[in-house]
């Protein structure tokens, strides 16, 4: 009886395990394997040892992709979370049309990032400069996506527009867990809105804040669709994310092996960051 | 807080905020209906006439019905497989988490959340093509592999809250583990099926990167990939492009209008776990 | 709950059936995949395909013109699934595919007899000396020149310049009249290359790539003048030279913004489509002050090739034969404003009168960047150079990137 039960459980996980191993773990191993070769993705190849790894560390294009990706991910993560908290607080207050407003703020999440990026590219290229020059605002009268120093801002704006929807919902779920009595106690103590937020609300949604930061950061570190749609990595290579670099050079540049090495390094970086974030999270929960 | 009094200040601010959300959509609609000649004037103005010509051209040029159908197949197949396979896995893991093997399996699956997709990207191109899976079916399989970690995580959290006594009663009645799962546990997981289904559906429908890498035949392109593939043809005609974009996002918007309460509820339920 | 299981099984099965159906239509027909890297020629190819399919009812051609064609082509190589027929440019990717044995060798076929030997040579140079064979048929050739708006030139009473100094003088006159001299579209990185190529191909020694790889020269030594001149030209661009993309630039230039446009011949049909009234002229960019040394850059724009692995070689060859037919080739050059690699077919369009003599007396040189190593990323480097205007930094980057790429 017991054995039969165990066997049933085993059969429940075996198909998924096979699928997962074949299409997740095995490709990862392949990637690691080829990172020690000079494989182009086709034709013949040789082992080259650690050469690819040494080259990645001297590759200005790769390094600038790391720089851009982290700058973008950190800024977008912070902005998304701040904006989402405030929208969530607003939606959680005693307001009219709550359902409709909540539904509207969630719309961006159901749209394809790539298509939204194309729409935003049009806004940055045509609509904003038009408005800018008719209002005489020099700063936005040219296309910011064409300026290597400003193009990343366009990507951040799009990313925040898109990601705030989901994060707002997560915060709303967090706010819903707070007992109304806590607020009543705070208002009896004479706390103003600002104090209530910092002293009461924020500590209670803090666990959500940490999780949201980790999840949003991880998503932004993978940024691909937004960049393909808005800038294609340009001008120059100023908005090239790591995912985009690995895709375009790994497949388009015939650098399969070299970019695999880059991907392995990226993997290690992500793991280190995740472990670090989890440590911080654990410490906070222990408090 | 202030009892039942409506806070009009916040209401107004939030309504103003929705302008930012709705502006790109408004722009898309307006431009999709305009003619190229109207583009010289005020971009934000309403079109002179509401003609569907751009849409008809877009449907024909991009082969809309085909790509809509492709997206639908991948989404339906992914959702169905995710609900069936992931719930089974989660059930087996949640009920055996005290055993080393299942504990390991759980950590093994969950750790996939930390593996960046780019490391899989290049080998997967070769592998799917080698196995003849560079098509919609392969795409659906890959989609559920990529979502395994998150979905199992959501399901396991939920299964833990289902009292084990129910199953024990069923076992005493002579039901096998499989019957117990399908008859008792699977129906009890319905709220999470909704959550997993919604999250997987949105991800599969809107995905761009995976289809870009996996699909090799243009006739199997999904809606977002078609927008990418047609950038060249759209180059000289923004109106056609925007009509096509609007067509591509419309199905999801329509679904959302009718099911928004359910969708938002599903996503929120997943996040509390 | 059996119901749900049954339902889902049914949905799954029907979904997989539908997927199956899709790939199995027209079973008695041979389906060939045809890949082209030029969105500009899409409409034309589509009409040609229709014609061909009418003549050959047993053959069905699936046509594909992807964005980022190089990436898509290499992805196909990685998948080991090449299209049956390809129309690609004669560049380093073609060379690699020929060397690695992915392409069918036309050497034994009599299709080559009508092709101009100069262009056959150009292609074999790309494949390299180690490998014999003709892996592609040069079909159409291109030329990068300075395209100008005839009306504007007449308006300011200007002559077509034949030397660098004259060119700068003309640009200055236009600028003084408050008009944009050169229209740039640098938001699309590749559009940085035509002007760079046009200058470099005339100023840099032909064996630069070999010498650079052997460490005998550097960009900092050989490209100083190229970079200076390229930077000088950008001073005559519109205000926001980086904020405009190729498509928007075409629209602006066709509608009368800017007097000169440094681009390939492929842009001409595009410009005329936007504004059919537009009168255009062309001349080779005078990179030096000696008119005789100023050559036109021309390369193989469309190379027809067949996958070595195709199961339908015969049908694919039929399509190539069809393309090479004199009437079709002539129509291609007319419609695409291209130049033909086939003997005896000349481009008579008024817009190209100014560069016709280069073809006639062979004062032609090939694109320098076709000989840069793969993965160098020259488009990004040159685009960045146009933005920052820092000659030293750009040439250093070229040098270090080159060294890294050949070491990879």
Short mmCIF file of C-alpha atoms in Angstrom, two decimals, chain A residues 1-2 5-6 8-13 16-17 19-28 30-32 39 41 87 90-91 93-97 101-112 114-115 118-123 126-127 130 161 166 169-170 172-173 180 183 208 218 222 224-225 228 243 246-247 250-251 256 259-260 263-264 266-267 270-271 274 278, chain B residues 1 3 5-8 10-11 14-15 17-18 20-25 27-28 31 39 43-44 85 88-89 91-92 95-96 99 101-102 105 108-109 112-127 131 133 141-142 144-146 148 177-178 199 202 206 208-209 212 224 227-228 231 238 242 245 248-249 252-253 256 260 263-264 267-268 271-272:
data_model
loop_
_atom_site.label_atom_id
_atom_site.label_comp_id
_atom_site.label_asym_id
_atom_site.label_seq_id
_atom_site.Cartn_x
_atom_site.Cartn_y
_atom_site.Cartn_z
CA UNK A 1 0.00 0.00 0.00
CA UNK A 2 2.67 2.45 1.08
CA UNK A 5 1.45 5.38 -2.91
CA UNK A 6 5.12 6.27 -3.19
CA UNK A 8 2.15 7.22 -7.59
CA UNK A 9 3.87 10.30 -6.19
CA UNK A 10 6.99 9.47 -8.15
CA UNK A 11 5.03 9.26 -11.39
CA UNK A 12 3.54 12.65 -10.68
CA UNK A 13 6.93 14.33 -10.77
CA UNK A 16 7.96 17.29 -15.29
CA UNK A 17 11.43 16.37 -14.13
CA UNK A 19 10.96 17.95 -19.34
CA UNK A 20 12.67 20.35 -16.99
CA UNK A 21 15.99 18.56 -17.18
CA UNK A 22 15.88 18.30 -20.97
CA UNK A 23 14.87 21.89 -21.65
CA UNK A 24 16.37 23.76 -18.76
CA UNK A 25 19.25 21.99 -17.04
CA UNK A 26 20.68 20.34 -20.13
CA UNK A 27 20.84 23.62 -22.12
CA UNK A 28 22.55 25.27 -19.16
CA UNK A 30 25.58 22.86 -22.91
CA UNK A 31 26.10 26.58 -22.50
CA UNK A 32 28.76 25.98 -19.88
CA UNK A 39 32.19 27.32 -31.40
CA UNK A 41 27.06 27.93 -33.44
CA UNK A 87 -0.76 54.30 -6.24
CA UNK A 90 -4.32 55.86 -3.11
CA UNK A 91 -6.36 52.93 -4.32
CA UNK A 93 -7.97 54.93 0.55
CA UNK A 94 -11.63 55.83 0.71
CA UNK A 95 -12.08 56.82 -2.89
CA UNK A 96 -14.80 56.84 -5.47
CA UNK A 97 -14.64 54.56 -8.56
CA UNK A 101 -9.45 52.98 -11.18
CA UNK A 102 -7.83 49.76 -10.02
CA UNK A 103 -8.72 48.10 -13.31
CA UNK A 104 -7.28 51.03 -15.28
CA UNK A 105 -3.99 51.03 -13.41
CA UNK A 106 -3.61 47.33 -14.11
CA UNK A 107 -4.03 47.63 -17.90
CA UNK A 108 -0.31 47.95 -18.74
CA UNK A 109 0.35 44.51 -17.27
CA UNK A 110 -1.89 42.74 -19.78
CA UNK A 111 -0.23 44.33 -22.83
CA UNK A 112 2.70 42.94 -24.77
CA UNK A 114 7.20 44.73 -27.28
CA UNK A 115 4.12 46.35 -28.79
CA UNK A 118 6.83 50.40 -30.36
CA UNK A 119 4.07 52.77 -29.28
CA UNK A 120 6.39 54.53 -26.85
CA UNK A 121 9.08 54.80 -29.49
CA UNK A 122 6.62 56.74 -31.61
CA UNK A 123 5.78 58.96 -28.63
CA UNK A 126 7.33 62.19 -32.82
CA UNK A 127 4.87 63.26 -30.14
CA UNK A 130 6.38 68.11 -31.30
CA UNK A 161 4.86 52.51 -16.91
CA UNK A 166 1.83 44.52 -11.35
CA UNK A 169 -1.39 45.04 -7.24
CA UNK A 170 1.14 43.28 -5.03
CA UNK A 172 -2.62 46.36 -2.67
CA UNK A 173 -2.63 42.73 -1.62
CA UNK A 180 -8.08 48.80 10.02
CA UNK A 183 -4.98 52.92 11.69
CA UNK A 208 6.11 42.89 0.37
CA UNK A 218 15.41 40.31 -11.44
CA UNK A 222 16.69 40.48 -18.03
CA UNK A 224 15.10 42.57 -23.67
CA UNK A 225 11.70 43.31 -25.22
CA UNK A 228 14.41 45.79 -28.90
CA UNK A 243 20.34 39.81 -22.75
CA UNK A 246 24.09 37.82 -25.85
CA UNK A 247 21.29 37.47 -28.38
CA UNK A 250 25.76 35.19 -29.78
CA UNK A 251 23.44 34.43 -32.67
CA UNK A 256 28.08 31.46 -29.73
CA UNK A 259 28.67 34.88 -25.48
CA UNK A 260 28.05 31.59 -23.69
CA UNK A 263 26.15 34.21 -20.04
CA UNK A 264 27.91 31.98 -17.52
CA UNK A 266 26.06 36.69 -15.89
CA UNK A 267 24.60 33.61 -14.26
CA UNK A 270 22.80 36.90 -10.68
CA UNK A 271 23.31 34.07 -8.21
CA UNK A 274 20.21 36.74 -5.26
CA UNK A 278 18.06 36.63 0.37
CA UNK B 1 -9.00 56.30 8.87
CA UNK B 3 -14.52 56.64 8.38
CA UNK B 5 -16.04 60.01 4.00
CA UNK B 6 -14.89 59.82 0.38
CA UNK B 7 -11.42 61.24 -0.09
CA UNK B 8 -11.93 63.41 -3.17
CA UNK B 10 -6.93 61.29 -3.72
CA UNK B 11 -9.70 60.34 -6.14
CA UNK B 14 -5.72 59.00 -9.20
CA UNK B 15 -8.00 60.02 -12.06
CA UNK B 17 -2.83 59.58 -13.04
CA UNK B 18 -4.88 57.37 -15.33
CA UNK B 20 -0.64 58.57 -18.19
CA UNK B 21 -1.94 55.04 -18.53
CA UNK B 22 -4.55 55.84 -21.14
CA UNK B 23 -2.60 58.31 -23.28
CA UNK B 24 -0.57 55.71 -25.22
CA UNK B 25 -3.74 53.72 -25.85
CA UNK B 27 -2.70 57.65 -29.34
CA UNK B 28 -2.67 54.11 -30.73
CA UNK B 31 -3.23 56.90 -35.31
CA UNK B 39 -0.08 62.62 -40.07
CA UNK B 43 -0.85 64.00 -34.13
CA UNK B 44 -3.18 63.93 -31.16
CA UNK B 85 1.56 19.16 -14.80
CA UNK B 88 0.62 17.36 -9.91
CA UNK B 89 4.26 18.17 -9.22
CA UNK B 91 1.01 18.09 -4.83
CA UNK B 92 3.63 15.34 -4.83
CA UNK B 95 2.99 15.96 0.57
CA UNK B 96 6.52 14.50 0.62
CA UNK B 99 11.66 13.25 2.20
CA UNK B 101 14.37 13.44 -2.72
CA UNK B 102 11.33 15.72 -2.87
CA UNK B 105 13.45 18.37 -6.25
CA UNK B 108 16.07 22.19 -7.82
CA UNK B 109 12.92 23.48 -9.51
CA UNK B 112 15.50 27.91 -11.82
CA UNK B 113 14.11 31.30 -10.86
CA UNK B 114 17.69 32.48 -10.46
CA UNK B 115 18.99 31.13 -13.76
CA UNK B 116 19.07 33.97 -16.27
CA UNK B 117 17.44 33.07 -19.55
CA UNK B 118 20.41 34.11 -21.74
CA UNK B 119 22.45 31.11 -20.63
CA UNK B 120 19.75 28.80 -22.00
CA UNK B 121 19.01 30.92 -25.04
CA UNK B 122 21.82 29.90 -27.36
CA UNK B 123 21.74 26.13 -26.72
CA UNK B 124 17.94 26.06 -26.89
CA UNK B 125 18.06 27.32 -30.48
CA UNK B 126 20.09 24.29 -31.47
CA UNK B 127 18.25 21.84 -29.30
CA UNK B 131 14.49 17.70 -31.90
CA UNK B 133 10.51 21.26 -31.78
CA UNK B 141 6.54 23.00 -23.84
CA UNK B 142 9.29 25.56 -23.29
CA UNK B 144 5.72 25.59 -19.16
CA UNK B 145 9.33 24.67 -18.42
CA UNK B 146 10.17 28.34 -17.94
CA UNK B 148 7.57 25.66 -13.69
CA UNK B 177 -3.43 8.31 -4.71
CA UNK B 178 -4.34 9.29 -8.25
CA UNK B 199 -0.25 34.30 -15.06
CA UNK B 202 -0.57 36.48 -19.93
CA UNK B 206 2.64 38.43 -24.66
CA UNK B 208 8.40 37.79 -27.47
CA UNK B 209 11.83 36.40 -26.65
CA UNK B 212 11.81 34.76 -31.40
CA UNK B 224 4.07 39.98 -30.89
CA UNK B 227 4.84 42.96 -35.14
CA UNK B 228 8.60 42.57 -34.93
CA UNK B 231 8.82 46.42 -38.80
CA UNK B 238 2.73 54.40 -39.13
CA UNK B 242 -0.57 51.13 -35.33
CA UNK B 245 -0.51 46.90 -32.99
CA UNK B 248 -2.58 42.53 -31.68
CA UNK B 249 -3.41 43.92 -28.24
CA UNK B 252 -6.31 40.70 -24.49
CA UNK B 253 -8.07 44.01 -23.85
CA UNK B 256 -9.71 41.95 -19.74
CA UNK B 260 -10.95 42.07 -15.10
CA UNK B 263 -7.95 38.45 -13.48
CA UNK B 264 -7.01 40.99 -10.83
CA UNK B 267 -3.07 37.74 -9.66
CA UNK B 268 -3.58 39.17 -6.16
CA UNK B 271 0.91 37.38 -4.61
CA UNK B 272 -0.28 36.80 -1.05
#
